[in-house]
Amino acid sequence: MFTIGKASEQSGVNIETIRYYEREGIVPKPGRSPGGRRLYSTDEIAKLRFVRRCRNLGFPILIIQTFLSLTIEDDRSCGEVKALAENHLDEINAKIENLTRLREALLGLSANCDDGTATCPMLDALMKDGFYA
Amino acid sequence: MFTIGKASEQSGVNIETIRYYEREGIVPKPGRSPGGRRLYSTDEIAKLRFVRRCRNLGFPILIIQTFLSLTIEDDRSCGEVKALAENHLDEINAKIENLTRLREALLGLSANCDDGTATCPMLDALMKDGFYA
DNA sequence: GTTTGCTCCTGTAGCCACTACAGGAATTAG
DNA sequence: CTAATTCCTGTAGTGGCTACAGGAGCAAAC
């Protein structure tokens, strides 16, 4: 059994974040030492690591909770997981597209910016009517 | 002069958001009607539209406030604007790279998912030690 | 055995940029 | 004149943490 500091080290999840996950019911409450300290088993630490990896993949907490319940149910999990992952993939692709369009717009706007001018063509363009959305 | 509803329509900024911008000092406080309603000039509406466009470009509020003060100062603005825009561009590019790497990881993980399996290879991989960060 | 220093505890508030009420007042349309 | 609409203020909630404050447990050095 490990105290929260070790659990944090081994899982890569910040101590405060671990406590937050517990408060929110994202991970189950761990046992306590006689002195009142949280004690984590390797299984519980694995679960924390799982949450971190999912977060790193950009999954929102709600989806991760579904994942966790699916790993318990163990039944027709894979289809649901795949669907959630593909949904998430679509969102990621949409974000990439948005950002790419944004980059183009920004490049176009700042292209005419040259240092030393009195009024800035980029700010001008953003202020004027009839331009850009 | 326009009430907040018309200002919202014409600027594309949500009514609640306009009041929020005012509270936060992002845009100056407008005049009021005898009955206490906010009244916006076309100039003030243009400013709101400017803020919205910048937000659409992904600029954080703090940077937009700098932009707004630069349009007032009107002095050596363009160099600063360009620097801020390029900085922002770098951040956008970093985000795109991150999301692209994420997409690859997710594609790799969900590739082995096929419906109907009892245990999911994706969840398995995320649970196991030795894998992925 | 006590002092030092580390880790841990709870509870609360802050971050960003909004959004969503509740409960009431003013304006406008019919 | 009434009904519908718009507006007002103030507060609280969103997601996913992060950062305290103020105190208690615990191990090792002296």
mmCIF file of C-alpha atoms (C1' of nucleotides) in Angstrom:
data_model
loop_
_atom_site.group_PDB
_atom_site.id
_atom_site.type_symbol
_atom_site.label_atom_id
_atom_site.label_comp_id
_atom_site.label_asym_id
_atom_site.label_seq_id
_atom_site.Cartn_x
_atom_site.Cartn_y
_atom_site.Cartn_z
ATOM 1 C CA MET A 1 0.000 0.000 0.000
ATOM 2 C CA PHE A 2 1.200 3.485 -0.891
ATOM 3 C CA THR A 3 0.472 6.949 0.427
ATOM 4 C CA ILE A 4 -0.808 9.577 -1.952
ATOM 5 C CA GLY A 5 2.647 10.960 -2.739
ATOM 6 C CA LYS A 6 3.896 7.600 -4.033
ATOM 7 C CA ALA A 7 0.623 6.996 -5.840
ATOM 8 C CA SER A 8 1.086 10.380 -7.517
ATOM 9 C CA GLU A 9 4.661 9.523 -8.548
ATOM 10 C CA GLN A 10 3.736 6.117 -9.890
ATOM 11 C CA SER A 11 0.615 7.205 -11.713
ATOM 12 C CA GLY A 12 1.817 10.572 -12.934
ATOM 13 C CA VAL A 13 -1.313 12.212 -11.536
ATOM 14 C CA ASN A 14 -0.850 15.318 -9.386
ATOM 15 C CA ILE A 15 -1.691 14.840 -5.685
ATOM 16 C CA GLU A 16 -4.328 17.559 -5.720
ATOM 17 C CA THR A 17 -5.794 16.029 -8.862
ATOM 18 C CA ILE A 18 -6.015 12.597 -7.222
ATOM 19 C CA ARG A 19 -7.999 14.105 -4.360
ATOM 20 C CA TYR A 20 -10.149 15.951 -6.887
ATOM 21 C CA TYR A 21 -10.864 12.689 -8.754
ATOM 22 C CA GLU A 22 -11.886 11.120 -5.461
ATOM 23 C CA ARG A 23 -14.180 14.030 -4.518
ATOM 24 C CA GLU A 24 -15.838 13.846 -7.918
ATOM 25 C CA GLY A 25 -16.265 10.092 -7.707
ATOM 26 C CA ILE A 26 -14.134 9.476 -10.800
ATOM 27 C CA VAL A 27 -12.029 6.944 -8.883
ATOM 28 C CA PRO A 28 -13.272 5.037 -5.806
ATOM 29 C CA LYS A 29 -12.326 6.178 -2.313
ATOM 30 C CA PRO A 30 -9.171 4.400 -1.124
ATOM 31 C CA GLY A 31 -8.678 2.907 2.343
ATOM 32 C CA ARG A 32 -7.107 4.928 5.121
ATOM 33 C CA SER A 33 -4.254 4.398 7.585
ATOM 34 C CA PRO A 34 -4.984 4.596 11.335
ATOM 35 C CA GLY A 35 -3.709 8.192 11.139
ATOM 36 C CA GLY A 36 -6.225 9.021 8.415
ATOM 37 C CA ARG A 37 -3.971 8.923 5.366
ATOM 38 C CA ARG A 38 -5.090 7.567 2.008
ATOM 39 C CA LEU A 39 -3.581 4.204 1.099
ATOM 40 C CA TYR A 40 -3.485 3.042 -2.519
ATOM 41 C CA SER A 41 -3.078 -0.483 -3.860
ATOM 42 C CA THR A 42 -1.230 -1.100 -7.131
ATOM 43 C CA ASP A 43 -4.613 -1.688 -8.772
ATOM 44 C CA GLU A 44 -5.863 1.703 -7.674
ATOM 45 C CA ILE A 45 -2.655 3.279 -8.932
ATOM 46 C CA ALA A 46 -3.139 1.504 -12.272
ATOM 47 C CA LYS A 47 -6.590 3.025 -12.459
ATOM 48 C CA LEU A 48 -5.163 6.492 -11.836
ATOM 49 C CA ARG A 49 -2.584 5.910 -14.566
ATOM 50 C CA PHE A 50 -5.384 4.830 -16.880
ATOM 51 C CA VAL A 51 -7.259 8.054 -16.227
ATOM 52 C CA ARG A 52 -4.130 10.089 -16.896
ATOM 53 C CA ARG A 53 -3.466 8.312 -20.188
ATOM 54 C CA CYS A 54 -7.023 8.889 -21.306
ATOM 55 C CA ARG A 55 -6.767 12.564 -20.339
ATOM 56 C CA ASN A 56 -3.523 12.773 -22.327
ATOM 57 C CA LEU A 57 -5.472 11.417 -25.287
ATOM 58 C CA GLY A 58 -7.896 14.289 -24.757
ATOM 59 C CA PHE A 59 -10.880 12.267 -23.536
ATOM 60 C CA PRO A 60 -13.208 14.216 -21.236
ATOM 61 C CA ILE A 61 -13.741 12.880 -17.721
ATOM 62 C CA LEU A 62 -17.297 11.755 -18.475
ATOM 63 C CA ILE A 63 -16.109 9.435 -21.239
ATOM 64 C CA ILE A 64 -13.319 8.110 -19.024
ATOM 65 C CA GLN A 65 -15.896 7.231 -16.386
ATOM 66 C CA THR A 66 -17.739 5.251 -19.048
ATOM 67 C CA PHE A 67 -14.486 3.494 -19.920
ATOM 68 C CA LEU A 68 -13.941 2.600 -16.290
ATOM 69 C CA SER A 69 -17.420 1.174 -15.912
ATOM 70 C CA LEU A 70 -16.937 -0.773 -19.156
ATOM 71 C CA THR A 71 -13.759 -2.380 -17.843
ATOM 72 C CA ILE A 72 -15.818 -3.601 -14.889
ATOM 73 C CA GLU A 73 -18.779 -4.836 -16.946
ATOM 74 C CA ASP A 74 -16.471 -6.594 -19.389
ATOM 75 C CA ASP A 75 -19.409 -7.262 -21.666
ATOM 76 C CA ARG A 76 -19.800 -5.970 -25.243
ATOM 77 C CA SER A 77 -17.321 -3.299 -24.117
ATOM 78 C CA CYS A 78 -15.239 -3.126 -27.222
ATOM 79 C CA GLY A 79 -17.933 -1.910 -29.558
ATOM 80 C CA GLU A 80 -18.865 0.943 -27.238
ATOM 81 C CA VAL A 81 -15.235 1.868 -26.691
ATOM 82 C CA LYS A 82 -14.611 1.944 -30.407
ATOM 83 C CA ALA A 83 -17.643 4.155 -30.961
ATOM 84 C CA LEU A 84 -16.533 6.600 -28.254
ATOM 85 C CA ALA A 85 -12.990 6.628 -29.605
ATOM 86 C CA GLU A 86 -14.183 7.311 -33.141
ATOM 87 C CA ASN A 87 -16.435 10.065 -31.917
ATOM 88 C CA HIS A 88 -13.491 11.591 -30.110
ATOM 89 C CA LEU A 89 -11.379 11.206 -33.237
ATOM 90 C CA ASP A 90 -13.963 13.166 -35.190
ATOM 91 C CA GLU A 91 -13.792 15.928 -32.620
ATOM 92 C CA ILE A 92 -10.027 16.004 -32.814
ATOM 93 C CA ASN A 93 -10.174 16.212 -36.594
ATOM 94 C CA ALA A 94 -12.680 19.044 -36.360
ATOM 95 C CA LYS A 95 -10.387 20.907 -33.974
ATOM 96 C CA ILE A 96 -7.424 20.438 -36.282
ATOM 97 C CA GLU A 97 -9.446 21.770 -39.196
ATOM 98 C CA ASN A 98 -10.604 24.776 -37.190
ATOM 99 C CA LEU A 99 -7.099 25.576 -36.070
ATOM 100 C CA THR A 100 -5.759 25.187 -39.595
ATOM 101 C CA ARG A 101 -8.342 27.609 -40.961
ATOM 102 C CA LEU A 102 -7.556 29.946 -38.091
ATOM 103 C CA ARG A 103 -3.863 29.810 -38.907
ATOM 104 C CA GLU A 104 -4.550 30.724 -42.516
ATOM 105 C CA ALA A 105 -6.734 33.637 -41.482
ATOM 106 C CA LEU A 106 -4.138 34.885 -39.049
ATOM 107 C CA LEU A 107 -1.317 34.549 -41.552
ATOM 108 C CA GLY A 108 -3.335 36.537 -44.055
ATOM 109 C CA LEU A 109 -4.101 39.231 -41.510
ATOM 110 C CA SER A 110 -0.614 39.706 -40.125
ATOM 111 C CA ALA A 111 1.064 39.484 -43.530
ATOM 112 C CA ASN A 112 0.583 43.210 -44.150
ATOM 113 C CA CYS A 113 1.876 44.124 -40.732
ATOM 114 C CA ASP A 114 5.213 45.808 -40.953
ATOM 115 C CA ASP A 115 6.919 47.378 -38.020
ATOM 116 C CA GLY A 116 6.929 51.133 -37.763
ATOM 117 C CA THR A 117 3.610 51.878 -39.412
ATOM 118 C CA ALA A 118 1.308 54.236 -37.593
ATOM 119 C CA THR A 119 -1.962 52.348 -37.990
ATOM 120 C CA CYS A 120 -1.942 48.592 -38.100
ATOM 121 C CA PRO A 121 -3.599 46.960 -41.132
ATOM 122 C CA MET A 122 -4.492 43.895 -39.083
ATOM 123 C CA LEU A 123 -6.327 45.830 -36.384
ATOM 124 C CA ASP A 124 -7.876 47.988 -39.067
ATOM 125 C CA ALA A 125 -9.212 44.962 -40.905
ATOM 126 C CA LEU A 126 -10.669 43.524 -37.708
ATOM 127 C CA MET A 127 -12.372 46.827 -36.887
ATOM 128 C CA LYS A 128 -13.861 47.528 -40.302
ATOM 129 C CA ASP A 129 -17.230 46.342 -41.442
ATOM 130 C CA GLY A 130 -17.675 43.907 -44.261
ATOM 131 C CA PHE A 131 -14.676 41.827 -43.400
ATOM 132 C CA TYR A 132 -14.477 38.297 -42.048
ATOM 133 C CA ALA A 133 -17.637 36.824 -40.554
ATOM 134 C CA MET B 1 -28.131 54.454 -30.002
ATOM 135 C CA PHE B 2 -29.042 50.800 -29.571
ATOM 136 C CA THR B 3 -30.148 48.706 -26.616
ATOM 137 C CA ILE B 4 -28.159 45.646 -25.701
ATOM 138 C CA GLY B 5 -30.286 43.282 -27.783
ATOM 139 C CA LYS B 6 -29.594 45.178 -30.997
ATOM 140 C CA ALA B 7 -25.949 45.568 -30.039
ATOM 141 C CA SER B 8 -25.785 41.820 -29.562
ATOM 142 C CA GLU B 9 -27.366 41.165 -32.959
ATOM 143 C CA GLN B 10 -25.129 43.608 -34.760
ATOM 144 C CA SER B 11 -21.898 42.557 -33.065
ATOM 145 C CA GLY B 12 -22.587 38.839 -32.841
ATOM 146 C CA VAL B 13 -21.713 38.912 -29.136
ATOM 147 C CA ASN B 14 -24.161 37.239 -26.754
ATOM 148 C CA ILE B 15 -26.042 39.645 -24.439
ATOM 149 C CA GLU B 16 -24.716 37.987 -21.298
ATOM 150 C CA THR B 17 -21.228 38.075 -22.748
ATOM 151 C CA ILE B 18 -21.511 41.800 -23.447
ATOM 152 C CA ARG B 19 -22.414 42.420 -19.801
ATOM 153 C CA TYR B 20 -19.568 40.149 -18.781
ATOM 154 C CA TYR B 21 -17.123 42.150 -20.912
ATOM 155 C CA GLU B 22 -18.359 45.309 -19.263
ATOM 156 C CA ARG B 23 -18.021 43.893 -15.737
ATOM 157 C CA GLU B 24 -14.477 42.773 -16.515
ATOM 158 C CA GLY B 25 -13.553 46.137 -17.977
ATOM 159 C CA ILE B 26 -12.788 44.633 -21.401
ATOM 160 C CA VAL B 27 -15.027 47.186 -23.065
ATOM 161 C CA PRO B 28 -15.913 50.587 -21.541
ATOM 162 C CA LYS B 29 -19.213 51.104 -19.783
ATOM 163 C CA PRO B 30 -21.860 52.414 -22.171
ATOM 164 C CA GLY B 31 -24.297 55.239 -21.419
ATOM 165 C CA ARG B 32 -27.729 54.537 -20.015
ATOM 166 C CA SER B 33 -31.282 55.482 -20.881
ATOM 167 C CA PRO B 34 -33.383 57.338 -18.264
ATOM 168 C CA GLY B 35 -34.850 53.934 -17.344
ATOM 169 C CA GLY B 36 -31.403 52.495 -16.742
ATOM 170 C CA ARG B 37 -30.840 50.530 -19.968
ATOM 171 C CA ARG B 38 -27.504 50.303 -21.688
ATOM 172 C CA LEU B 39 -27.243 52.312 -24.900
ATOM 173 C CA TYR B 40 -24.571 51.502 -27.475
ATOM 174 C CA SER B 41 -23.201 53.723 -30.232
ATOM 175 C CA THR B 42 -22.097 52.201 -33.543
ATOM 176 C CA ASP B 43 -18.508 52.727 -32.404
ATOM 177 C CA GLU B 44 -19.096 50.684 -29.278
ATOM 178 C CA ILE B 45 -20.766 47.991 -31.333
ATOM 179 C CA ALA B 46 -17.763 47.966 -33.673
ATOM 180 C CA LYS B 47 -15.557 47.419 -30.649
ATOM 181 C CA LEU B 48 -17.663 44.462 -29.559
ATOM 182 C CA ARG B 49 -17.441 43.038 -33.056
ATOM 183 C CA PHE B 50 -13.683 43.483 -32.939
ATOM 184 C CA VAL B 51 -13.505 41.543 -29.695
ATOM 185 C CA ARG B 52 -15.601 38.756 -31.157
ATOM 186 C CA ARG B 53 -13.442 38.502 -34.254
ATOM 187 C CA CYS B 54 -10.312 38.316 -32.161
ATOM 188 C CA ARG B 55 -11.900 35.635 -29.964
ATOM 189 C CA ASN B 56 -12.824 33.733 -33.132
ATOM 190 C CA LEU B 57 -9.166 33.892 -34.074
ATOM 191 C CA GLY B 58 -8.435 32.309 -30.719
ATOM 192 C CA PHE B 59 -6.801 35.308 -29.035
ATOM 193 C CA PRO B 60 -7.201 35.324 -25.246
ATOM 194 C CA ILE B 61 -8.975 38.278 -23.653
ATOM 195 C CA LEU B 62 -5.763 39.683 -22.190
ATOM 196 C CA ILE B 63 -4.195 40.024 -25.637
ATOM 197 C CA ILE B 64 -7.370 41.561 -27.015
ATOM 198 C CA GLN B 65 -7.238 44.188 -24.283
ATOM 199 C CA THR B 66 -3.719 44.992 -25.427
ATOM 200 C CA PHE B 67 -5.001 45.283 -28.998
ATOM 201 C CA LEU B 68 -7.725 47.659 -27.865
ATOM 202 C CA SER B 69 -5.289 49.859 -25.994
ATOM 203 C CA LEU B 70 -2.966 49.816 -29.020
ATOM 204 C CA THR B 71 -5.734 51.084 -31.288
ATOM 205 C CA ILE B 72 -6.095 54.006 -28.926
ATOM 206 C CA GLU B 73 -2.382 54.731 -28.581
ATOM 207 C CA ASP B 74 -1.916 54.460 -32.344
ATOM 208 C CA ASP B 75 1.841 54.629 -31.844
ATOM 209 C CA ARG B 76 4.323 51.903 -32.869
ATOM 210 C CA SER B 77 1.307 49.593 -32.635
ATOM 211 C CA CYS B 78 1.949 47.459 -35.636
ATOM 212 C CA GLY B 79 5.203 45.923 -34.442
ATOM 213 C CA GLU B 80 3.620 44.857 -31.168
ATOM 214 C CA VAL B 81 0.539 43.516 -32.888
ATOM 215 C CA LYS B 82 2.665 41.509 -35.272
ATOM 216 C CA ALA B 83 4.701 40.056 -32.402
ATOM 217 C CA LEU B 84 1.565 39.058 -30.510
ATOM 218 C CA ALA B 85 0.013 37.568 -33.629
ATOM 219 C CA GLU B 86 3.151 35.538 -34.370
ATOM 220 C CA ASN B 87 3.270 34.313 -30.817
ATOM 221 C CA HIS B 88 -0.320 33.246 -31.118
ATOM 222 C CA LEU B 89 0.443 31.573 -34.433
ATOM 223 C CA ASP B 90 3.171 29.554 -32.742
ATOM 224 C CA GLU B 91 0.698 28.411 -30.116
ATOM 225 C CA ILE B 92 -1.801 27.407 -32.783
ATOM 226 C CA ASN B 93 0.852 25.423 -34.600
ATOM 227 C CA ALA B 94 1.821 23.691 -31.375
ATOM 228 C CA LYS B 95 -1.808 22.778 -30.751
ATOM 229 C CA ILE B 96 -2.177 21.392 -34.262
ATOM 230 C CA GLU B 97 0.939 19.281 -33.784
ATOM 231 C CA ASN B 98 -0.303 17.970 -30.460
ATOM 232 C CA LEU B 99 -3.687 17.066 -31.864
ATOM 233 C CA THR B 100 -2.094 15.384 -34.857
ATOM 234 C CA ARG B 101 0.094 13.227 -32.632
ATOM 235 C CA LEU B 102 -2.946 12.465 -30.495
ATOM 236 C CA ARG B 103 -4.907 11.402 -33.534
ATOM 237 C CA GLU B 104 -2.163 9.000 -34.550
ATOM 238 C CA ALA B 105 -2.036 7.506 -31.078
ATOM 239 C CA LEU B 106 -5.784 7.102 -30.953
ATOM 240 C CA LEU B 107 -5.926 5.536 -34.421
ATOM 241 C CA GLY B 108 -3.274 3.047 -33.391
ATOM 242 C CA LEU B 109 -5.108 2.194 -30.202
ATOM 243 C CA SER B 110 -8.572 1.744 -31.625
ATOM 244 C CA ALA B 111 -7.351 -0.118 -34.708
ATOM 245 C CA ASN B 112 -7.443 -3.459 -32.895
ATOM 246 C CA CYS B 113 -10.910 -2.810 -31.515
ATOM 247 C CA ASP B 114 -13.437 -5.004 -33.198
ATOM 248 C CA ASP B 115 -17.009 -5.232 -32.034
ATOM 249 C CA GLY B 116 -18.037 -8.299 -30.075
ATOM 250 C CA THR B 117 -14.783 -9.037 -28.296
ATOM 251 C CA ALA B 118 -15.026 -9.663 -24.557
ATOM 252 C CA THR B 119 -12.056 -7.571 -23.415
ATOM 253 C CA CYS B 120 -11.129 -4.463 -25.305
ATOM 254 C CA PRO B 121 -7.539 -4.237 -26.580
ATOM 255 C CA MET B 122 -7.618 -0.452 -26.341
ATOM 256 C CA LEU B 123 -8.654 -0.357 -22.687
ATOM 257 C CA ASP B 124 -6.249 -3.204 -22.015
ATOM 258 C CA ALA B 125 -3.354 -1.296 -23.526
ATOM 259 C CA LEU B 126 -4.194 1.820 -21.503
ATOM 260 C CA MET B 127 -4.362 -0.217 -18.303
ATOM 261 C CA LYS B 128 -1.159 -2.218 -18.738
ATOM 262 C CA ASP B 129 2.237 -1.091 -17.558
ATOM 263 C CA GLY B 130 5.049 -0.381 -19.933
ATOM 264 C CA PHE B 131 2.871 1.211 -22.548
ATOM 265 C CA TYR B 132 2.637 4.789 -23.726
ATOM 266 C CA ALA B 133 4.189 7.393 -21.429
ATOM 267 C "C1'" DG C 1 12.612 12.839 23.963
ATOM 268 C "C1'" DT C 2 12.341 16.474 21.323
ATOM 269 C "C1'" DT C 3 13.161 19.063 17.450
ATOM 270 C "C1'" DT C 4 13.320 19.412 12.539
ATOM 271 C "C1'" DG C 5 11.389 18.772 8.237
ATOM 272 C "C1'" DC C 6 8.645 16.308 5.339
ATOM 273 C "C1'" DT C 7 4.273 14.565 3.906
ATOM 274 C "C1'" DC C 8 -0.306 14.482 4.561
ATOM 275 C "C1'" DC C 9 -5.208 16.263 5.948
ATOM 276 C "C1'" DT C 10 -9.634 19.322 5.103
ATOM 277 C "C1'" DG C 11 -11.818 23.136 3.209
ATOM 278 C "C1'" DT C 12 -12.096 26.918 0.372
ATOM 279 C "C1'" DA C 13 -11.112 29.976 -3.439
ATOM 280 C "C1'" DG C 14 -9.211 30.897 -7.984
ATOM 281 C "C1'" DC C 15 -8.390 30.050 -13.045
ATOM 282 C "C1'" DC C 16 -10.739 31.155 -18.116
ATOM 283 C "C1'" DA C 17 -14.458 32.762 -20.707
ATOM 284 C "C1'" DC C 18 -18.469 32.408 -20.465
ATOM 285 C "C1'" DT C 19 -23.585 30.698 -19.559
ATOM 286 C "C1'" DA C 20 -27.755 30.221 -16.946
ATOM 287 C "C1'" DC C 21 -30.711 31.195 -13.930
ATOM 288 C "C1'" DA C 22 -34.073 34.060 -10.403
ATOM 289 C "C1'" DG C 23 -36.775 37.804 -9.450
ATOM 290 C "C1'" DG C 24 -37.985 42.154 -10.724
ATOM 291 C "C1'" DA C 25 -38.433 46.711 -13.631
ATOM 292 C "C1'" DA C 26 -39.060 49.112 -18.059
ATOM 293 C "C1'" DT C 27 -40.533 49.412 -22.475
ATOM 294 C "C1'" DT C 28 -43.331 48.309 -26.681
ATOM 295 C "C1'" DA C 29 -47.245 46.335 -29.464
ATOM 296 C "C1'" DG C 30 -51.904 45.553 -30.025
ATOM 297 C "C1'" DC D 1 -54.634 49.373 -20.623
ATOM 298 C "C1'" DT D 2 -52.870 45.108 -20.784
ATOM 299 C "C1'" DA D 3 -49.819 41.568 -22.361
ATOM 300 C "C1'" DA D 4 -45.581 40.405 -24.224
ATOM 301 C "C1'" DT D 5 -41.057 41.353 -24.692
ATOM 302 C "C1'" DT D 6 -36.798 43.165 -23.386
ATOM 303 C "C1'" DC D 7 -33.981 44.617 -20.077
ATOM 304 C "C1'" DC D 8 -31.892 44.986 -15.157
ATOM 305 C "C1'" DT D 9 -28.838 43.094 -11.057
ATOM 306 C "C1'" DG D 10 -26.789 39.526 -8.642
ATOM 307 C "C1'" DT D 11 -25.387 34.990 -8.001
ATOM 308 C "C1'" DA D 12 -23.970 30.387 -9.166
ATOM 309 C "C1'" DG D 13 -22.493 26.871 -12.347
ATOM 310 C "C1'" DT D 14 -19.400 24.855 -16.214
ATOM 311 C "C1'" DG D 15 -14.524 21.669 -16.826
ATOM 312 C "C1'" DG D 16 -10.629 20.195 -14.972
ATOM 313 C "C1'" DC D 17 -7.928 21.224 -12.343
ATOM 314 C "C1'" DT D 18 -4.504 24.283 -9.159
ATOM 315 C "C1'" DA D 19 -3.241 26.913 -5.095
ATOM 316 C "C1'" DC D 20 -3.462 28.200 -0.924
ATOM 317 C "C1'" DA D 21 -4.323 28.326 4.602
ATOM 318 C "C1'" DG D 22 -3.985 26.228 8.779
ATOM 319 C "C1'" DG D 23 -3.285 22.199 11.011
ATOM 320 C "C1'" DA D 24 -1.831 17.088 12.101
ATOM 321 C "C1'" DG D 25 0.958 12.724 11.466
ATOM 322 C "C1'" DC D 26 5.354 10.643 11.147
ATOM 323 C "C1'" DA D 27 10.482 9.494 10.445
ATOM 324 C "C1'" DA D 28 15.035 10.437 11.519
ATOM 325 C "C1'" DA D 29 18.770 13.366 13.665
ATOM 326 C "C1'" DC D 30 20.489 15.129 17.767
#
